[in-house]
Amino acid sequence: MIKLDNHPSGRHFLQIPGPSPVPDRILRAISLPTIDHRGPEFGVLGRKVVAGMQQVFQTKHPVAIYPSSGTGAWEAALANTMSPGDSVLMFETGYFATLWQKMAQRLGLETEFLALPGTDDATGLPNSWRHGVQPELIEQRLRKDSAQRIRAVCVVHNETSTGVTSDIAAVRRAIDAAGHPALLMVDTISGLASADYRHDEWGVDVTVSGSQKGLMLPPGIGFNALSPKALEASRAARLPRCYWAWDEIVEMSASGYWPYTPNTNLLYGLSEALDMLLEEGLPKVFARHRRWSAGVRAAVAAWGLPTQCADDKLHSPVLTGVITPRGVDADAVRRLIHERFDLSLGTGLGKVKGRMFRIGHLGDCNDLTLMATLAGVEMGLKLMGVQLAGSGVAAAMEHFST
Ligand code: PLP
C-alpha cells in the first residue's frame, strides 16, 4: 500500500514553483474552528481579506475572491467580459499561456496566439518559451485590427513553466500606442506577492491570481482584480456565468460576505498571510525573492548549465528553470533527487518536457532552505553523471554570505 505521508525523517523539501511550502503561522491560522459564514465575526474576516488583497494587487478597485483554483479565476476573467465568438489576442510564453488559450477556445472565443518564432540554436528549445511577451508584436497586430474586433489581450506575467516574466506596463503601452480599446487581462497566478505587480498603475483591466504561490497558502482561493472598464464590459458581455459572476460577489464581499459558502478556513489563512506580507512590507518581500533568484542563478551558472529564461532582464524572482544537457532526461534527474533526498522539483511542462526542471524559491523558504535545495540538485546531477563546470553550492554560499 502506498503511504500518504512518506517522509520518515526530517522535513520534505517542496521546492516546486507552487503549491509553495506553507508557513506554520498560516497552518495554525487555518486550523481555527470554522465559523458561521453569515455571522458578524465572518464579516470582519471578509472585509479584512478584500482590503488586504487590494493592497497586494496595488489597486483601489474591487477584487473578487473565489473558492477555486487559479483555473477557475482564468475562466471568471473570460466569462465575465466576453461574448460568444469574441476575438482575444494571446501570447505564447509557455505552458500556462497555452492552457489559458485552450480554455478561451473551449469557452467559444476566437483566439489568436502570437509567438516569437523559431527555436534557440544552442538548446533546440522554442524561442517563445525562453523569452517574454513581445509588446511590439502585440502593437503591430492591434494596429491591423482597424475594425477593432479584438476584445482583449491576455498575457501571463510570470510564466511558471519557464521562469520568464513579462513587462506588463510595456504591453499596456503597446495597446495604447495602437489606439486600441481591447481589455488587458493578466495572469499573475505565480507572480503575485513575490514579484512586483501593480494592477492600477500598469493599467490592467483584469488580473487573475491564486493562493498557492506567493501568498503561501494551500491551493483553493482564486482572485480577479478588476478595473472600472472591466466592470463596464461585464455588463454587456453575454457568455453565461453564474458561479463566477462578478456582480453578486463584488457587491456582497464589499460588506464581507459571499453569495455562496466561502472557504472560511483558507480565508483565515489568507488573513494571516496578509499580516505577514504587509508587516514585512511588499518592497522587502519582492527584494527577498529577487535575492533568492540571483543566488540560485549563481549556482546554475557555476554548474555551467543554461537557465530556461534567456533574457537577463526577465528572470523570475519565483522560480528558475534549469536546462539539462542534451541526452540527460530532466525528469530522471528529478526522480532521482526525490527518491534520494526527499526534495521535490518542478517538472518540465509541454514543449520543454524532459529538457528542464524548475527550482521554486517562494513560500516558506530562506537562504538555508535554498542552500539545502541546491545541494540536493548538485548531488543529484552528479549521481546522474552530468559533468558540472564547478560547484553551484559554493557559488550560492558566496552569494548568500555577502
Ligand atoms: N497560470 C499559471 C501561471 C500557473 O502557474 C498555474 C498553476 O500553476 C495556473 C495558471 C493554473 O492554476 P491552478 O493550477 O491553480 O488551477
XYZ file of C-alpha atoms and ligand atoms in Angstrom:
418
model
C 0.000 0.000 0.000
C 1.307 3.486 -0.821
C 1.519 5.610 2.303
C 0.301 9.191 2.063
C 2.885 10.716 4.388
C 6.077 9.019 3.332
C 8.762 11.267 4.806
C 10.282 9.122 7.551
C 12.765 11.653 8.881
C 13.212 15.407 8.587
C 11.103 17.759 6.554
C 10.211 17.257 2.901
C 11.700 19.936 0.631
C 8.842 21.194 -1.532
C 10.788 23.327 -3.997
C 8.295 23.314 -6.858
C 7.009 26.705 -8.064
C 3.726 26.213 -6.285
C 1.997 24.990 -4.334
C 4.662 26.535 -2.148
C 5.572 25.453 1.388
C 3.057 26.919 3.851
C 4.488 28.715 6.923
C 3.495 27.272 10.321
C 1.859 30.605 11.225
C -0.563 30.154 8.324
C -1.191 26.462 9.049
C -2.131 27.405 12.625
C -4.497 30.124 11.388
C -6.189 27.630 9.042
C -6.782 25.274 11.991
C -9.099 27.749 13.771
C -12.661 26.441 14.199
C -14.907 27.094 11.195
C -17.465 29.843 11.909
C -20.875 30.846 10.543
C -20.211 32.464 7.189
C -23.316 34.642 7.636
C -22.480 35.746 11.189
C -20.920 39.036 12.345
C -17.449 37.600 13.012
C -17.184 36.405 9.419
C -17.926 39.884 8.041
C -14.833 41.220 9.814
C -12.695 38.484 8.217
C -14.250 39.012 4.771
C -13.730 42.786 4.789
C -10.163 42.377 6.016
C -9.115 39.955 3.275
C -10.711 42.004 0.485
C -8.995 45.201 1.689
C -5.693 43.341 2.141
C -5.862 41.856 -1.347
C -6.432 45.330 -2.797
C -3.110 46.318 -1.208
C -1.367 43.253 -2.636
C -2.754 43.844 -6.163
C -1.975 47.566 -5.688
C -5.481 48.547 -6.678
C -8.272 50.724 -5.344
C -10.858 48.807 -7.343
C -12.832 45.640 -6.455
C -11.181 42.246 -6.022
C -13.365 39.147 -6.461
C -12.283 36.206 -4.285
C -13.419 32.699 -5.288
C -13.229 29.319 -3.575
C -11.389 27.964 -6.618
C -8.016 27.171 -8.096
C -6.319 29.583 -10.495
C -8.001 27.905 -13.468
C -11.383 28.983 -12.091
C -10.151 32.566 -11.841
C -8.971 32.358 -15.508
C -12.464 31.268 -16.503
C -14.029 34.029 -14.393
C -11.956 36.678 -16.219
C -13.157 35.495 -19.645
C -16.743 34.542 -18.735
C -17.433 37.940 -17.186
C -16.103 40.085 -20.023
C -16.606 38.210 -23.310
C -19.494 37.202 -25.573
C -19.677 34.065 -27.763
C -17.403 34.391 -30.811
C -15.414 37.358 -29.465
C -11.756 37.550 -30.507
C -8.934 37.532 -27.990
C -5.255 38.062 -28.657
C -2.991 35.889 -26.515
C 0.780 35.411 -26.407
C 2.608 32.097 -26.202
C 5.175 32.288 -23.419
C 4.864 28.719 -22.188
C 2.559 26.026 -20.909
C 0.225 28.216 -18.855
C -0.283 30.771 -21.622
C -1.130 27.768 -23.838
C -3.656 26.377 -21.345
C -5.398 29.746 -20.994
C -5.625 29.962 -24.773
C -7.170 26.477 -24.958
C -9.668 27.462 -22.283
C -10.685 30.549 -24.293
C -11.315 28.303 -27.305
C -13.391 25.901 -25.219
C -15.473 28.838 -23.999
C -16.362 29.635 -27.621
C -13.953 32.517 -28.196
C -11.811 33.049 -31.281
C -8.215 33.092 -30.229
C -5.122 34.352 -31.954
C -1.945 33.037 -30.362
C 1.066 35.229 -31.132
C 4.547 33.829 -30.528
C 8.175 34.688 -31.004
C 9.111 32.490 -33.986
C 11.930 29.945 -34.257
C 14.000 27.825 -31.966
C 17.101 28.630 -29.987
C 20.217 27.200 -31.726
C 22.090 26.268 -28.556
C 19.290 24.351 -26.846
C 16.865 23.496 -29.660
C 14.020 24.860 -27.495
C 11.328 27.243 -28.816
C 12.347 30.918 -28.528
C 8.891 31.792 -27.322
C 9.439 29.613 -24.235
C 12.728 31.362 -23.380
C 11.598 34.986 -23.729
C 8.744 37.172 -22.508
C 5.756 38.714 -24.267
C 6.869 40.920 -27.188
C 4.868 44.165 -26.854
C 5.831 45.310 -30.370
C 4.204 42.212 -31.919
C 1.032 42.995 -29.955
C 1.113 46.621 -31.116
C 1.623 45.583 -34.770
C -1.299 43.155 -34.593
C -3.627 45.647 -32.931
C -2.782 48.334 -35.500
C -4.006 45.968 -38.227
C -7.300 45.414 -36.413
C -8.977 48.508 -37.841
C -12.451 47.073 -37.192
C -11.437 46.650 -33.523
C -12.691 43.072 -33.385
C -10.143 42.039 -30.750
C -11.835 42.387 -27.380
C -8.961 41.506 -25.076
C -5.218 40.991 -24.911
C -4.368 38.174 -22.470
C -0.831 37.577 -21.199
C 0.933 35.739 -18.390
C 3.071 37.904 -16.091
C 5.199 35.168 -14.505
C 5.244 32.087 -16.762
C 5.583 29.305 -14.211
C 6.571 26.724 -16.823
C 9.698 28.644 -17.861
C 10.694 31.145 -15.153
C 10.367 34.085 -17.561
C 8.485 37.244 -16.590
C 6.908 39.784 -18.949
C 6.809 43.565 -18.841
C 3.116 44.262 -18.299
C 3.448 48.061 -18.332
C 5.022 47.726 -21.806
C 2.057 45.644 -23.008
C -0.278 48.398 -21.783
C 1.814 50.997 -23.649
C 1.624 48.865 -26.811
C -2.182 48.698 -26.622
C -2.377 52.463 -26.054
C 0.128 53.212 -28.837
C -2.095 51.275 -31.243
C -5.072 53.337 -30.018
C -6.952 50.079 -29.431
C -9.809 49.646 -26.906
C -9.069 45.961 -26.064
C -9.107 44.981 -22.407
C -5.789 43.921 -20.893
C -6.068 40.696 -18.880
C -3.070 39.363 -16.994
C -2.378 36.067 -15.233
C -0.106 36.629 -12.255
C -1.070 33.402 -10.538
C 2.543 32.656 -9.673
C 3.875 36.217 -9.553
C 1.589 37.943 -7.069
C 3.087 38.694 -3.651
C 6.575 37.605 -4.782
C 7.161 39.774 -7.865
C 6.225 43.451 -8.015
C 2.767 43.779 -9.532
C 0.751 47.000 -9.980
C -2.794 46.477 -11.231
C -3.815 50.160 -11.321
C -0.518 51.788 -12.303
C 0.040 49.326 -15.177
C -3.496 49.835 -16.469
C -4.580 46.201 -16.195
C -8.306 45.506 -16.579
C -8.470 42.017 -15.080
C -5.703 40.406 -13.048
C -6.023 36.707 -12.312
C -4.280 35.094 -9.357
C -4.350 32.191 -6.917
C -3.470 31.349 -3.329
C -0.857 28.601 -3.571
C 2.210 30.543 -4.704
C 3.403 33.889 -3.313
C 0.531 34.095 -0.850
C 1.993 30.956 0.767
C -1.398 29.270 1.189
C -2.615 25.843 0.141
C -4.430 25.739 -3.234
C -8.080 26.757 -3.185
C -8.519 30.526 -3.489
C -8.746 32.303 -6.868
C -8.752 36.068 -7.435
C -9.845 38.566 -10.065
C -8.748 42.177 -9.576
C -10.918 44.425 -11.740
C -10.855 47.833 -13.380
C -13.887 50.095 -13.912
C -13.560 49.318 -17.661
C -13.702 45.573 -16.976
C -16.785 46.007 -14.800
C -18.430 48.013 -17.561
C -17.556 45.316 -20.123
C -19.118 42.692 -17.849
C -22.491 44.438 -18.067
C -22.641 43.926 -21.836
C -20.868 40.516 -22.001
C -23.035 37.523 -22.922
C -21.045 34.403 -22.050
C -23.106 32.509 -19.486
C -21.834 32.706 -15.900
C -23.320 32.216 -12.501
C -20.766 30.902 -10.010
C -18.178 33.288 -11.473
C -20.457 36.328 -11.909
C -18.707 39.443 -10.643
C -21.837 41.472 -9.890
C -23.048 39.470 -6.873
C -19.643 38.577 -5.490
C -18.329 42.142 -5.722
C -21.457 43.599 -4.162
C -21.599 41.126 -1.272
C -17.902 40.977 -0.488
C -17.852 44.766 -0.005
C -19.643 44.025 3.275
C -17.502 40.934 3.950
C -19.832 38.176 2.705
C -20.189 35.843 -0.308
C -23.169 34.755 -2.417
C -22.310 31.117 -1.591
C -20.335 29.248 1.064
C -16.776 30.597 1.033
C -13.713 28.582 2.111
C -13.650 30.029 5.616
C -10.527 28.282 6.880
C -8.458 29.222 3.844
C -9.624 32.791 4.373
C -8.250 32.611 7.930
C -5.000 31.563 6.314
C -5.240 34.426 3.818
C -5.761 36.896 6.651
C -2.593 35.596 8.337
C -0.644 35.667 5.043
C -1.674 39.288 4.526
C -0.481 40.164 8.038
C 2.874 38.528 7.309
C 3.335 40.171 3.902
C 2.167 43.631 4.911
C 4.107 43.580 8.225
C 7.280 42.895 6.250
C 6.281 45.367 3.531
C 5.842 44.416 -0.128
C 9.087 46.061 -1.353
C 11.075 43.903 1.089
C 9.159 40.783 0.082
C 9.988 41.445 -3.587
C 13.666 42.154 -2.792
C 13.903 38.907 -0.809
C 12.663 36.879 -3.815
C 14.978 38.702 -6.238
C 17.922 37.922 -3.972
C 16.988 34.221 -3.770
C 16.572 34.081 -7.511
C 20.020 35.633 -8.070
C 21.558 33.116 -5.621
C 20.005 30.166 -7.439
C 21.170 31.580 -10.786
C 24.705 31.918 -9.409
C 24.596 28.172 -8.687
C 23.223 27.298 -12.123
C 25.895 29.433 -13.817
C 28.626 27.723 -11.758
C 27.324 24.305 -12.869
C 27.682 25.560 -16.440
C 24.023 24.925 -17.289
C 21.712 27.380 -19.112
C 18.604 28.788 -17.465
C 15.353 28.425 -19.389
C 14.997 32.223 -19.305
C 17.295 33.605 -21.992
C 16.695 37.274 -21.198
C 18.701 38.657 -18.277
C 16.153 41.351 -17.516
C 13.262 38.894 -17.248
C 14.378 36.209 -14.782
C 11.522 35.251 -12.492
C 12.060 36.007 -8.800
C 9.843 32.988 -8.038
C 11.454 30.091 -9.884
C 14.425 29.168 -12.035
C 14.183 26.766 -14.963
C 17.372 24.735 -15.457
C 18.065 23.133 -18.846
C 19.831 19.782 -18.635
C 22.468 18.829 -21.242
C 21.090 17.106 -24.369
C 20.639 13.400 -23.672
C 20.060 13.903 -19.928
C 16.385 13.383 -19.097
C 15.474 16.196 -16.689
C 12.629 14.107 -15.276
C 15.025 11.268 -14.457
C 17.165 13.806 -12.566
C 14.096 14.985 -10.659
C 13.016 11.439 -9.839
C 16.425 10.510 -8.506
C 16.617 13.661 -6.377
C 13.168 12.967 -4.980
C 13.998 9.366 -4.101
C 17.420 10.043 -2.611
C 16.922 13.398 -0.892
C 13.158 13.838 -0.355
C 13.319 17.030 -2.452
C 10.565 17.852 -4.983
C 11.496 19.943 -8.034
C 9.113 21.165 -10.745
C 8.834 19.076 -13.906
C 9.294 20.432 -17.436
C 5.842 21.012 -18.947
C 4.615 20.842 -22.541
C 7.239 21.718 -25.156
C 10.107 21.589 -22.631
C 9.183 18.260 -21.002
C 12.275 16.208 -20.203
C 14.600 19.080 -21.171
C 14.473 21.141 -17.988
C 13.441 21.127 -14.340
C 12.296 24.016 -12.170
C 13.525 25.158 -8.769
C 10.928 27.113 -6.781
C 12.147 29.881 -4.467
C 8.942 31.065 -2.865
C 6.698 30.411 0.105
C 8.110 29.326 3.466
C 11.728 29.497 2.415
C 15.017 31.086 3.475
C 18.686 31.188 2.464
C 19.399 27.862 4.139
C 16.373 26.131 2.612
C 17.766 27.155 -0.752
C 21.308 26.061 0.131
C 19.965 22.610 1.025
C 17.920 22.549 -2.176
C 20.936 23.447 -4.296
C 22.991 20.784 -2.503
C 20.300 18.221 -3.352
C 20.278 19.318 -7.002
C 24.069 19.299 -7.264
C 24.335 15.816 -5.738
C 21.537 14.582 -7.999
C 23.188 15.958 -11.140
C 26.479 14.303 -10.161
C 24.740 10.984 -9.458
C 23.187 11.206 -12.936
C 26.681 11.570 -14.386
C 26.250 15.179 -15.529
C 29.640 16.873 -15.943
C 29.408 20.094 -13.945
C 31.734 23.023 -14.633
C 32.022 23.821 -10.924
C 30.213 23.871 -7.597
C 26.907 25.698 -7.636
C 26.658 25.249 -3.889
C 29.927 27.135 -3.363
C 28.769 29.922 -5.692
C 25.429 30.241 -3.893
C 27.157 30.272 -0.479
C 29.252 33.158 -1.716
C 26.092 34.937 -2.911
C 24.158 34.369 0.323
C 27.020 35.290 2.629
C 27.549 38.769 1.199
N -1.415 30.102 -14.567
C -0.195 29.969 -14.032
C 0.874 30.959 -14.399
C 0.068 28.921 -13.149
O 1.284 28.784 -12.606
C -0.969 27.997 -12.843
C -0.714 26.860 -11.945
O 0.407 26.522 -11.628
C -2.215 28.181 -13.426
C -2.411 29.241 -14.286
C -3.342 27.255 -13.148
O -3.741 27.413 -11.816
P -4.368 26.218 -10.978
O -3.486 25.043 -11.160
O -4.384 26.774 -9.562
O -5.746 25.997 -11.491
